[in-house]
Coordinates of C-alpha atoms in Angstrom, one line a residue:
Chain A
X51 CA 72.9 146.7 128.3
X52 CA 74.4 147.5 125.2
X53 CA 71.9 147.0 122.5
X54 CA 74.7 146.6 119.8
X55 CA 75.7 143.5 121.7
X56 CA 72.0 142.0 121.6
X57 CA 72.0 142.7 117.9
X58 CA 75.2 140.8 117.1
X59 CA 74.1 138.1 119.6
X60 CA 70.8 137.5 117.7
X61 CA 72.7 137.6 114.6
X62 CA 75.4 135.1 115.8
X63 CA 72.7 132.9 116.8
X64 CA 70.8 132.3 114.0
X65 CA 73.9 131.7 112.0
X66 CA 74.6 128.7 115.0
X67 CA 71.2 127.8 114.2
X68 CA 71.6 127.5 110.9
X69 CA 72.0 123.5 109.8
X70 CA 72.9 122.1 106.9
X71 CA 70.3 120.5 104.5
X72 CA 69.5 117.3 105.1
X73 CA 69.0 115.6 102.2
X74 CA 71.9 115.9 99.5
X75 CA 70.0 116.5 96.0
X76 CA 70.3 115.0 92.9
X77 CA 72.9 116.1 90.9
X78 CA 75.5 116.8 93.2
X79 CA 79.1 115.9 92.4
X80 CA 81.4 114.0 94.7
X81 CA 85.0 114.1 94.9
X82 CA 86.8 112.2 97.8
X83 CA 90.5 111.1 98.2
X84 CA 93.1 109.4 100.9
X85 CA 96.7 109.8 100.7
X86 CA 98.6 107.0 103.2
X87 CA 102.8 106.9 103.3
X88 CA 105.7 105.7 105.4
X89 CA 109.2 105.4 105.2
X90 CA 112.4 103.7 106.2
X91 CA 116.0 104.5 105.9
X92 CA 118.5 103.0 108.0
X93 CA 122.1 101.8 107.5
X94 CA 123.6 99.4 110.1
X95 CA 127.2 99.2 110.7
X96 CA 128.0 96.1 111.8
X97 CA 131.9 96.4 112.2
X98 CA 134.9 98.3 110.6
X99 CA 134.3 96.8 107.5
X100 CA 130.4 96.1 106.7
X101 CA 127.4 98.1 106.7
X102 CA 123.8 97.2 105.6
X103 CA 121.6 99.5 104.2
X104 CA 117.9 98.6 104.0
X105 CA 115.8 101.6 102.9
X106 CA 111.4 100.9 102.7
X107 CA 108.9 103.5 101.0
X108 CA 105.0 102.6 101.2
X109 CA 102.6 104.8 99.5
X110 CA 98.7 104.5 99.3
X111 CA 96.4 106.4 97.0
X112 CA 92.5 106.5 96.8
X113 CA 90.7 108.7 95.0
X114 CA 86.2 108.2 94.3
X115 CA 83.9 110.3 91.8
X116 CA 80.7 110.3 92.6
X117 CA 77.3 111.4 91.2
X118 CA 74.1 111.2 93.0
X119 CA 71.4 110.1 90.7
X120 CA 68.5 110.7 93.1
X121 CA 68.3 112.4 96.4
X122 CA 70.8 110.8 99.1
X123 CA 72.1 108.4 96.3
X124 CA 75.3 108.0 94.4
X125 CA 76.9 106.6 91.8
X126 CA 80.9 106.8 92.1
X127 CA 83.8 104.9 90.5
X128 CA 86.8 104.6 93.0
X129 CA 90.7 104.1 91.2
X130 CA 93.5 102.8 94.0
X131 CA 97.3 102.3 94.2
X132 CA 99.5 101.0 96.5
X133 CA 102.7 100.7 96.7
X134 CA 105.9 99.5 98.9
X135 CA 109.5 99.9 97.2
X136 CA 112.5 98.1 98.9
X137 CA 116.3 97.8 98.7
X138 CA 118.3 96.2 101.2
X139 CA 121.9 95.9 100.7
X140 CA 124.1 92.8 102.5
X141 CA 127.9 92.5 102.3
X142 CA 128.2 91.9 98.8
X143 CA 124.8 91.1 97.7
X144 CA 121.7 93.5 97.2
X145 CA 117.7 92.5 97.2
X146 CA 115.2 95.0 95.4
X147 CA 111.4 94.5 95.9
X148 CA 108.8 96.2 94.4
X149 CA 104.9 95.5 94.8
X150 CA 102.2 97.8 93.4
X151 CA 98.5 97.2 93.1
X152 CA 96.4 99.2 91.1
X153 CA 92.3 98.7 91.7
X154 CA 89.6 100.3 90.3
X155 CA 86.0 99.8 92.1
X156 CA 82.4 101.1 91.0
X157 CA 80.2 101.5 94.2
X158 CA 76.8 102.6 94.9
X159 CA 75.7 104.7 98.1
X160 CA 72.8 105.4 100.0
X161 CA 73.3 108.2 102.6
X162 CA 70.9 108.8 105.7
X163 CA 71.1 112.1 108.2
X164 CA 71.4 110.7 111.4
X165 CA 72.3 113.9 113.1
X166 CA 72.8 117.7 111.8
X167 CA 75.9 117.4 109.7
X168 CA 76.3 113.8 110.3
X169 CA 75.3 110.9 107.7
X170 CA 75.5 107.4 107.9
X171 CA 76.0 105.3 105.0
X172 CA 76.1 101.8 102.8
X173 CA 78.4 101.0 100.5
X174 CA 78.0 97.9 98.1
X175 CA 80.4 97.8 95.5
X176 CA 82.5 95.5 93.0
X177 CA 86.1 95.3 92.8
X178 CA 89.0 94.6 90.4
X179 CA 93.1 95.1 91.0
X180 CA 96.1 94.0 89.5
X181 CA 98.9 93.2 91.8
X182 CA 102.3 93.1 90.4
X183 CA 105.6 91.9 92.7
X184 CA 108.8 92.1 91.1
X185 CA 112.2 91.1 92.7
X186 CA 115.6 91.3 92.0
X187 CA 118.9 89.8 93.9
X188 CA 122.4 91.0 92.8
X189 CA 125.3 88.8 94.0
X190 CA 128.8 90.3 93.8
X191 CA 131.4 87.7 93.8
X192 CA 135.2 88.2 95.0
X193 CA 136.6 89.2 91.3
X194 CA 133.8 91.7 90.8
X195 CA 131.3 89.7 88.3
X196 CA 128.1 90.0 89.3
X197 CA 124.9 87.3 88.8
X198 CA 121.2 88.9 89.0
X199 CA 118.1 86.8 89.9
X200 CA 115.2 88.4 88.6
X201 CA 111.2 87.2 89.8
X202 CA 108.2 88.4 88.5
X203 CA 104.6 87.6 89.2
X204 CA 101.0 89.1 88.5
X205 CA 98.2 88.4 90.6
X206 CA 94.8 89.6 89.2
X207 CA 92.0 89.8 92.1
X208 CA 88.4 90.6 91.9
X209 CA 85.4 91.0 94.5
X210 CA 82.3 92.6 95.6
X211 CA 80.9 93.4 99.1
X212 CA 79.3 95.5 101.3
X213 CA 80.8 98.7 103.6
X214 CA 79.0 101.3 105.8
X215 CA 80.9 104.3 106.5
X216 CA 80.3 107.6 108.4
X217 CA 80.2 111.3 106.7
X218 CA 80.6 114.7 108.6
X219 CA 79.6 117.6 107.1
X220 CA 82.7 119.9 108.0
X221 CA 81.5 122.9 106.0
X222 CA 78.5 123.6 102.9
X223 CA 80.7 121.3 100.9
X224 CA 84.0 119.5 102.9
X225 CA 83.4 116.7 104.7
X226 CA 85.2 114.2 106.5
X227 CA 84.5 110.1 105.9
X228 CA 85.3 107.0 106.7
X229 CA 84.5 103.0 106.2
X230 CA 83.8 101.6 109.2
X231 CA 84.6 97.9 109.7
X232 CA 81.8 96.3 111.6
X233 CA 80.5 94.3 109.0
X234 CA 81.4 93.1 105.5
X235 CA 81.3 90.7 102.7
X236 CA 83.2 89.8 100.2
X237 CA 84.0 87.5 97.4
X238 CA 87.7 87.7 95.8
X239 CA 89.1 85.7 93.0
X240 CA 92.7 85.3 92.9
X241 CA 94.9 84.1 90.1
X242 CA 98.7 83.9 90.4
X243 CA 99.9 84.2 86.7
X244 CA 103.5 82.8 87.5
X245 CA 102.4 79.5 89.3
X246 CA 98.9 79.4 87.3
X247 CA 97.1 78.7 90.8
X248 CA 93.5 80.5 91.3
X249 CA 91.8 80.4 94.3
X250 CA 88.0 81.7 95.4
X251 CA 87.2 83.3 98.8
X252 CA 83.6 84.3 100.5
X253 CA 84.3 86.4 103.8
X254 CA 82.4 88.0 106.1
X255 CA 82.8 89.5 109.6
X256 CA 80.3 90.7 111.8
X257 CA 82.0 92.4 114.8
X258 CA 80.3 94.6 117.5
X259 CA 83.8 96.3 118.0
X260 CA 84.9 99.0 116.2
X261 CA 88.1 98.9 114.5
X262 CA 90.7 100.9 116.5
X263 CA 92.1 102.6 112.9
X264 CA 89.6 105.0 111.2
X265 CA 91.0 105.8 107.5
X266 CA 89.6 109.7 107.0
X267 CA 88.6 110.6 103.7
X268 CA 88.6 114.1 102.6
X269 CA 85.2 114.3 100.6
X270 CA 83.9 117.8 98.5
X271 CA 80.1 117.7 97.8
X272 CA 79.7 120.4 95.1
X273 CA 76.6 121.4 93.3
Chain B
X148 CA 63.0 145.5 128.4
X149 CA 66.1 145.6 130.2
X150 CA 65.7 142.6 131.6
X151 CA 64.1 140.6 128.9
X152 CA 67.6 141.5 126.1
X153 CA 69.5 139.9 129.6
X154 CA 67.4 137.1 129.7
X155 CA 67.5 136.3 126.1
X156 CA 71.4 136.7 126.1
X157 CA 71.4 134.1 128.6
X158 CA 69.4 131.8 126.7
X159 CA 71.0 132.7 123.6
X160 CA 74.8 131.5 124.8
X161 CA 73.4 128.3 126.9
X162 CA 72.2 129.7 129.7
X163 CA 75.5 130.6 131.2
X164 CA 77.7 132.9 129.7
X165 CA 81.6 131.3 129.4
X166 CA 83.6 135.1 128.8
X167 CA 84.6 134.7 132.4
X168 CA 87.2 132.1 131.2
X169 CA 88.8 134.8 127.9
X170 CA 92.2 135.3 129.8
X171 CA 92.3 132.7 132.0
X172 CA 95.3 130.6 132.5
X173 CA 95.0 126.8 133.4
X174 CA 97.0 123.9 134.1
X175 CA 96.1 120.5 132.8
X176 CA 97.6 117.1 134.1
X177 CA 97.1 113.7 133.5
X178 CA 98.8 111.2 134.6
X179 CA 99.0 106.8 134.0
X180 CA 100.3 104.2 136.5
X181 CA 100.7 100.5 135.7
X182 CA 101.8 98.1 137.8
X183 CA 101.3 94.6 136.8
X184 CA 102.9 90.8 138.3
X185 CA 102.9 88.1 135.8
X186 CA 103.9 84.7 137.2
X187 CA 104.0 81.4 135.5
X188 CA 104.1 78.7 138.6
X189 CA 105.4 75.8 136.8
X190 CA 108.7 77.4 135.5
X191 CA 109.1 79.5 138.7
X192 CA 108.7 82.9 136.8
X193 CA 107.6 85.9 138.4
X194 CA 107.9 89.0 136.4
X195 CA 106.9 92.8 137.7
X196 CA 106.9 95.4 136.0
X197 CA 105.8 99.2 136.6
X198 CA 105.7 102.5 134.5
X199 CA 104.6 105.9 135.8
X200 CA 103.8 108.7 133.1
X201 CA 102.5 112.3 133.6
X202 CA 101.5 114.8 131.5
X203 CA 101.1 118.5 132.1
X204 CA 99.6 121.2 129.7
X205 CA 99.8 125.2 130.2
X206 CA 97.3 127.3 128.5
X207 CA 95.4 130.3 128.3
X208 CA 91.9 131.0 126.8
X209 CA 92.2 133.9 124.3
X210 CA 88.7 133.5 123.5
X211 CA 86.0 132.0 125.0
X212 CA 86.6 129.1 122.5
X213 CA 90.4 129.5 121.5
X214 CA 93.4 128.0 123.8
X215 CA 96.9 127.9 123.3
X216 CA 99.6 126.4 125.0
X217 CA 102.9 124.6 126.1
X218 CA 102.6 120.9 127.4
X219 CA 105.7 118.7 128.6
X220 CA 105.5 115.0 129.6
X221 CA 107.6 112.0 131.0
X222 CA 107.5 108.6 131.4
X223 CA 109.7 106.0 132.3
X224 CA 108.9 101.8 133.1
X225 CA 110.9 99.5 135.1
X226 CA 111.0 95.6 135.8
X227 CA 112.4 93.1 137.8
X228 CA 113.1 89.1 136.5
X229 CA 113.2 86.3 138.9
X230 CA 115.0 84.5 136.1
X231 CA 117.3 87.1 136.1
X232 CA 119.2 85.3 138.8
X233 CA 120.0 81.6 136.7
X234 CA 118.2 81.7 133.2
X235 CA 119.1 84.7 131.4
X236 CA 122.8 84.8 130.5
X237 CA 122.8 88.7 130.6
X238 CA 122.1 88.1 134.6
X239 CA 120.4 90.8 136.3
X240 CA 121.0 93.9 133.8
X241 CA 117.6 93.6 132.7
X242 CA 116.1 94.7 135.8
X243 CA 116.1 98.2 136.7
X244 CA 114.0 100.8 134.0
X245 CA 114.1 100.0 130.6
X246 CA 112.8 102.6 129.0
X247 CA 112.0 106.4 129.5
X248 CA 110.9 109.4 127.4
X249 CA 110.2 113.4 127.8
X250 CA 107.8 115.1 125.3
X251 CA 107.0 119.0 124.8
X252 CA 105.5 121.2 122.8
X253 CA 102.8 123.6 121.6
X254 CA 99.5 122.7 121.4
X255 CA 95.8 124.4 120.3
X256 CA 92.7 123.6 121.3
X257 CA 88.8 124.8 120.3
X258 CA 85.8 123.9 122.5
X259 CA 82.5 123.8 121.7
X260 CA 80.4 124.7 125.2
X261 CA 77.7 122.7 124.8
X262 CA 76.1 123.0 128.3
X263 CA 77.4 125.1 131.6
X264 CA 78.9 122.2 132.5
X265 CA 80.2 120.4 129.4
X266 CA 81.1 120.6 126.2
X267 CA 83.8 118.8 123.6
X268 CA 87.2 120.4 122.6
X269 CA 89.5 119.2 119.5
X270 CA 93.2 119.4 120.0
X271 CA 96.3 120.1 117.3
X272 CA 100.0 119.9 118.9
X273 CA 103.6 120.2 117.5
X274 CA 105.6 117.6 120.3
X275 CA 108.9 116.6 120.1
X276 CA 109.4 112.9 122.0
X277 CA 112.6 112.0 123.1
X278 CA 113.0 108.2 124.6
X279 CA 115.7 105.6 125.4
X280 CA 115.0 102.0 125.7
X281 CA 117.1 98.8 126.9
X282 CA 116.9 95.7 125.3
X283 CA 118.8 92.2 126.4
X284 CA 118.3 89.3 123.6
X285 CA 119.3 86.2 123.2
X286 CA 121.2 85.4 120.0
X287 CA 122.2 81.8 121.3
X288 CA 121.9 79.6 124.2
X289 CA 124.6 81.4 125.4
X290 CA 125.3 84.4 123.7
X291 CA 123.5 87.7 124.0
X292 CA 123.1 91.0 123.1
X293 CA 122.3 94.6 124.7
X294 CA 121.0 97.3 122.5
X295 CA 120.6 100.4 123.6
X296 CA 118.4 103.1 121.3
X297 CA 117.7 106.3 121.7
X298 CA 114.3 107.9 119.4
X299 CA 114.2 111.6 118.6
X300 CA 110.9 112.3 117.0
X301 CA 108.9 115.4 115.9
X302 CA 105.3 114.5 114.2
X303 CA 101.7 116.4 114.6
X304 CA 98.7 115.1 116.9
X305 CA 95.4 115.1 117.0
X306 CA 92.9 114.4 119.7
X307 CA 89.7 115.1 120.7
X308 CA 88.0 115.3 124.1
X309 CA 85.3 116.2 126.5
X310 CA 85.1 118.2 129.7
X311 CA 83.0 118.6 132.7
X312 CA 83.0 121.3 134.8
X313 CA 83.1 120.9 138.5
X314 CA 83.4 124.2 139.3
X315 CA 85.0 127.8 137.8
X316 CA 88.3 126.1 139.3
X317 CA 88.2 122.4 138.5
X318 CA 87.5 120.6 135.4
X319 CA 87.5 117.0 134.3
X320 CA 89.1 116.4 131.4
X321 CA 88.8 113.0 129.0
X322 CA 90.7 112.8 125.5
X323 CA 88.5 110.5 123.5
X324 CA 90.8 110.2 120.1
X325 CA 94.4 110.6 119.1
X326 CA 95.8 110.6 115.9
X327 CA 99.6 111.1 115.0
X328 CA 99.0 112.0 111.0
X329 CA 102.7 113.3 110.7
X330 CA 106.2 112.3 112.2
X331 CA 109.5 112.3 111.3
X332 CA 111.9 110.1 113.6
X333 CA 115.1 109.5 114.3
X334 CA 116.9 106.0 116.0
X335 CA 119.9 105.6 116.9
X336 CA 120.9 101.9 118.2
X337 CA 124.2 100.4 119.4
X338 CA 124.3 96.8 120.4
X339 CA 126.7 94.8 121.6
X340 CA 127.0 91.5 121.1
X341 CA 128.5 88.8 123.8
X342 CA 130.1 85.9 123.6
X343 CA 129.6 82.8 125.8
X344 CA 132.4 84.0 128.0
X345 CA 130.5 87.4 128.8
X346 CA 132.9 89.3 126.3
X347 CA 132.1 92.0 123.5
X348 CA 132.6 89.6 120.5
X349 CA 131.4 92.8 118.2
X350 CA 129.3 95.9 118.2
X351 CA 126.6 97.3 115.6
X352 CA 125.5 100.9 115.3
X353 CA 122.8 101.6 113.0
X354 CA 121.0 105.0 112.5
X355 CA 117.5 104.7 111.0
X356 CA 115.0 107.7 109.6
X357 CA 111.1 106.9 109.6
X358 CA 108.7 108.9 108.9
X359 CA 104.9 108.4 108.8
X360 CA 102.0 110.4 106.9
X361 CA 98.6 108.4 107.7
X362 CA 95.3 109.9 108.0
X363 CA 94.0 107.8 110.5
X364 CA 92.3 108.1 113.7
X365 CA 92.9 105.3 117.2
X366 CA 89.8 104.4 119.3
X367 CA 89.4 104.1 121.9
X368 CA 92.0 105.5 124.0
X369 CA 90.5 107.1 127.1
X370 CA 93.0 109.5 129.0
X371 CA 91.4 111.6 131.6
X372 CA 93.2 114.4 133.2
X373 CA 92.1 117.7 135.7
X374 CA 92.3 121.3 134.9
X375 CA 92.8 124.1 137.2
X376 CA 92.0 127.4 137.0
X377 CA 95.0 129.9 137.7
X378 CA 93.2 133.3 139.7

């Protein structure tokens, strides 16, 4: 028996059999972002003389700050946008869409070690976006003149509720996360500017099925 | 004292040591059948339909926790209409297969041994997915159209899994998660639309690009799959 080999092996196991720390401490920043997009482009000949062109971009931001104000607990502030850009164009007419919401959200978390590297977590938080759809039909008549419809509306949206989410400690300070949707509750206000209409909403799910999409966060514990 | 640096080697790695795999070749294979009758008495409808797909993966362990590898795949699904005969205007063209597809690429795996029998491994791949599929609609009563589209598709996968082994030959295999973060596709569809008469009246071609970036992950989706040991 080599006795090299035993050295590295005792050295290679205590470094397996080192764990993280438990218990995040005060002070620590947090920095966590998602990234979501899809796209569309297709044109559609539909005989010698027509084509149709409908092209579709969707892109989803989120970024949180965090800091935790005592052990396992944090303060963060998370800013969203989403947004889904569309053109189709007909024979001689051509629809434009664009909708974009832009939320901001401060949220509280408590974080519990469950296992080595893996936290558990709840989320309350309150919640305020700004939706804004805008669209646009050009008509093209025979003798080249052209009429435009334009439509604008905000809708202004605000809510509080309550997430738990999962954390995995990838490395000292990466991590991977994400919400999990078996319970929830919220409370949204909605007011369509355009039509002046409001409406109020309380909902809440209770489900003892998890959701089949998991949205990972990429999360950076530094102190 | 010989004897005692063994003994804690063994203890230290999980009481069986897994360098007998480094350099070992394997094949994988999984495969899904479905065959499934759907009848609705009162309108005399009797549908079945069947799809068959397998999956094969070649790889070799470079270290006792590093594999690489090729992996190709097929599948293809059929049906057959009893309304084929008098309700559907397109007659019987929509029985026979509908769709198939062939994947390959490269793929990656690490395992974590967490017993001498069982342990998890995560999985990145680089696949290209060819299918066709074969699609009757009606447009009217009496009109119909057949669209025929073929997907070329290149995108990045994730998945994770678990094995158990039977014995230094045979291991069970089960992929716990999949996730397709990134793809880039390509469709191209041609469909012909007919008249009442069973004539072309006109035909559409359309080429479409998608492509997908989402850091999601599916559960569940269970596919379990054997491994053999080459010599």
């Amino acid at each position: 028996m080599n006795k090299y080999l035993v050295v590295i092996f005792v050295l290679l196991s205590t470094l397996v059999h080192l764990e993280t720390k438990g218990q995040i401490e005060k002070g620590t920043q947090f920095w966590g972002g998602t990234i979501h997009s899809a796209g569309t482009f297709a044109n559609e000949k539909k005989s010698e003389l027509t084509t149709d062109k409908s092209n579709e971009v969707l892109l989803g931001l989120k970024l949180q700050w965090g800091k935790f104000m005592r052990q396992d607990f944090m303060f963060g502030v998370e800013i969203n946008g989403e947004f889904d850009l569309r053109r189709t164009r007909f024979d001689t007419m051509t629809q434009k869409y664009n909708y974009g919401t832009y939320g901001i959200s401060p949220f509280l978390r408590w974080y519990k070690m469950v296992l080595p590297r893996f936290y558990v977590f709840a989320q309350p938080y309150i919640t305020a976006k700004i939706t804004r759809l805008a669209g646009s039909t050009d008509l093209e008549s025979g003798d080249g003149s052209g009429t435009t419809t334009n439509n604008t509306s905000h809708e202004f949206g605000a809510g509080l509720g309550v997430v738990p989410g999962i954390s995995y400690r990838v490395g000292e300070r990466f991590a991977l996360e994400s919400d999990i949707n078996l319970f929830g509750l919220d409370l949204t206000y909605r007011n369509i500017g355009s039509s002046g209409s409001s409406s109020l909403r309380l909902g809440s799910y209770l489900s003892s099925r998890l959701n089949s999409l998991f949205t990972l966060r990429a999360a950076f514990y530094l102190n | 004292m010989k004897k005692l640096f063994t003994l804690l080697v063994l203890i230290m790695v999980g009481g069986q040591s897994f360098s007998q795999v480094v350099g070992k070749k394997f094949i994988n294979g999984s495969f899904n059948l479905l065959a499934a009758n759907d009848r609705l008495k009162n309108l005399d409808w009797n549908n079945n339909a069947l799809g068959l797909g397998a999956d094969i993966a070649l790889g070799t362990f470079h270290t006792e926790e590093h594999v690489s590898g090729w992996l190709v795949g097929a599948s293809i699904s059929a049906r057959s209409d009893s309304w084929s005969k008098d309700v559907y205007p397109w007659g019987d063209q929509g029985n026979g297969i509908g769709h198939f597809s062939f994947n390959g690429g490269k793929f990656w795996q690490f395992y974590r041994h967490i017993t001498s029998h069982w342990g998890l491994y995560g999985q990145h791949d680089v696949r290209f997915d060819f299918s066709n599929t074969k699609q009757f609609q009606n447009e009217t009563v009496a009109e119909y159209s057949r669209s025929i589209s073929q997907e070329y598709r290149i995108g990045f996968n994730l998945s994770a899994g678990t094995y158990y082994r039977l014995s230094d030959k045979w291991w069970f295999t089960a992929s716990l998660a999949m996730s397709s973060p990134l793809y880039l596709g390509m469709t191209h569809k041609k469909s012909d639309y007919y008249n009442s008469s069973g004539e072309i009246s006109h035909t559409s071609k359309s080429n479409t690009l998608t492509y997908q970036l989402a850091p999601t992950l599916r559960l569940p989706s269970v596919n379990l799959g054997i491994t053999y040991f080459f010599k």
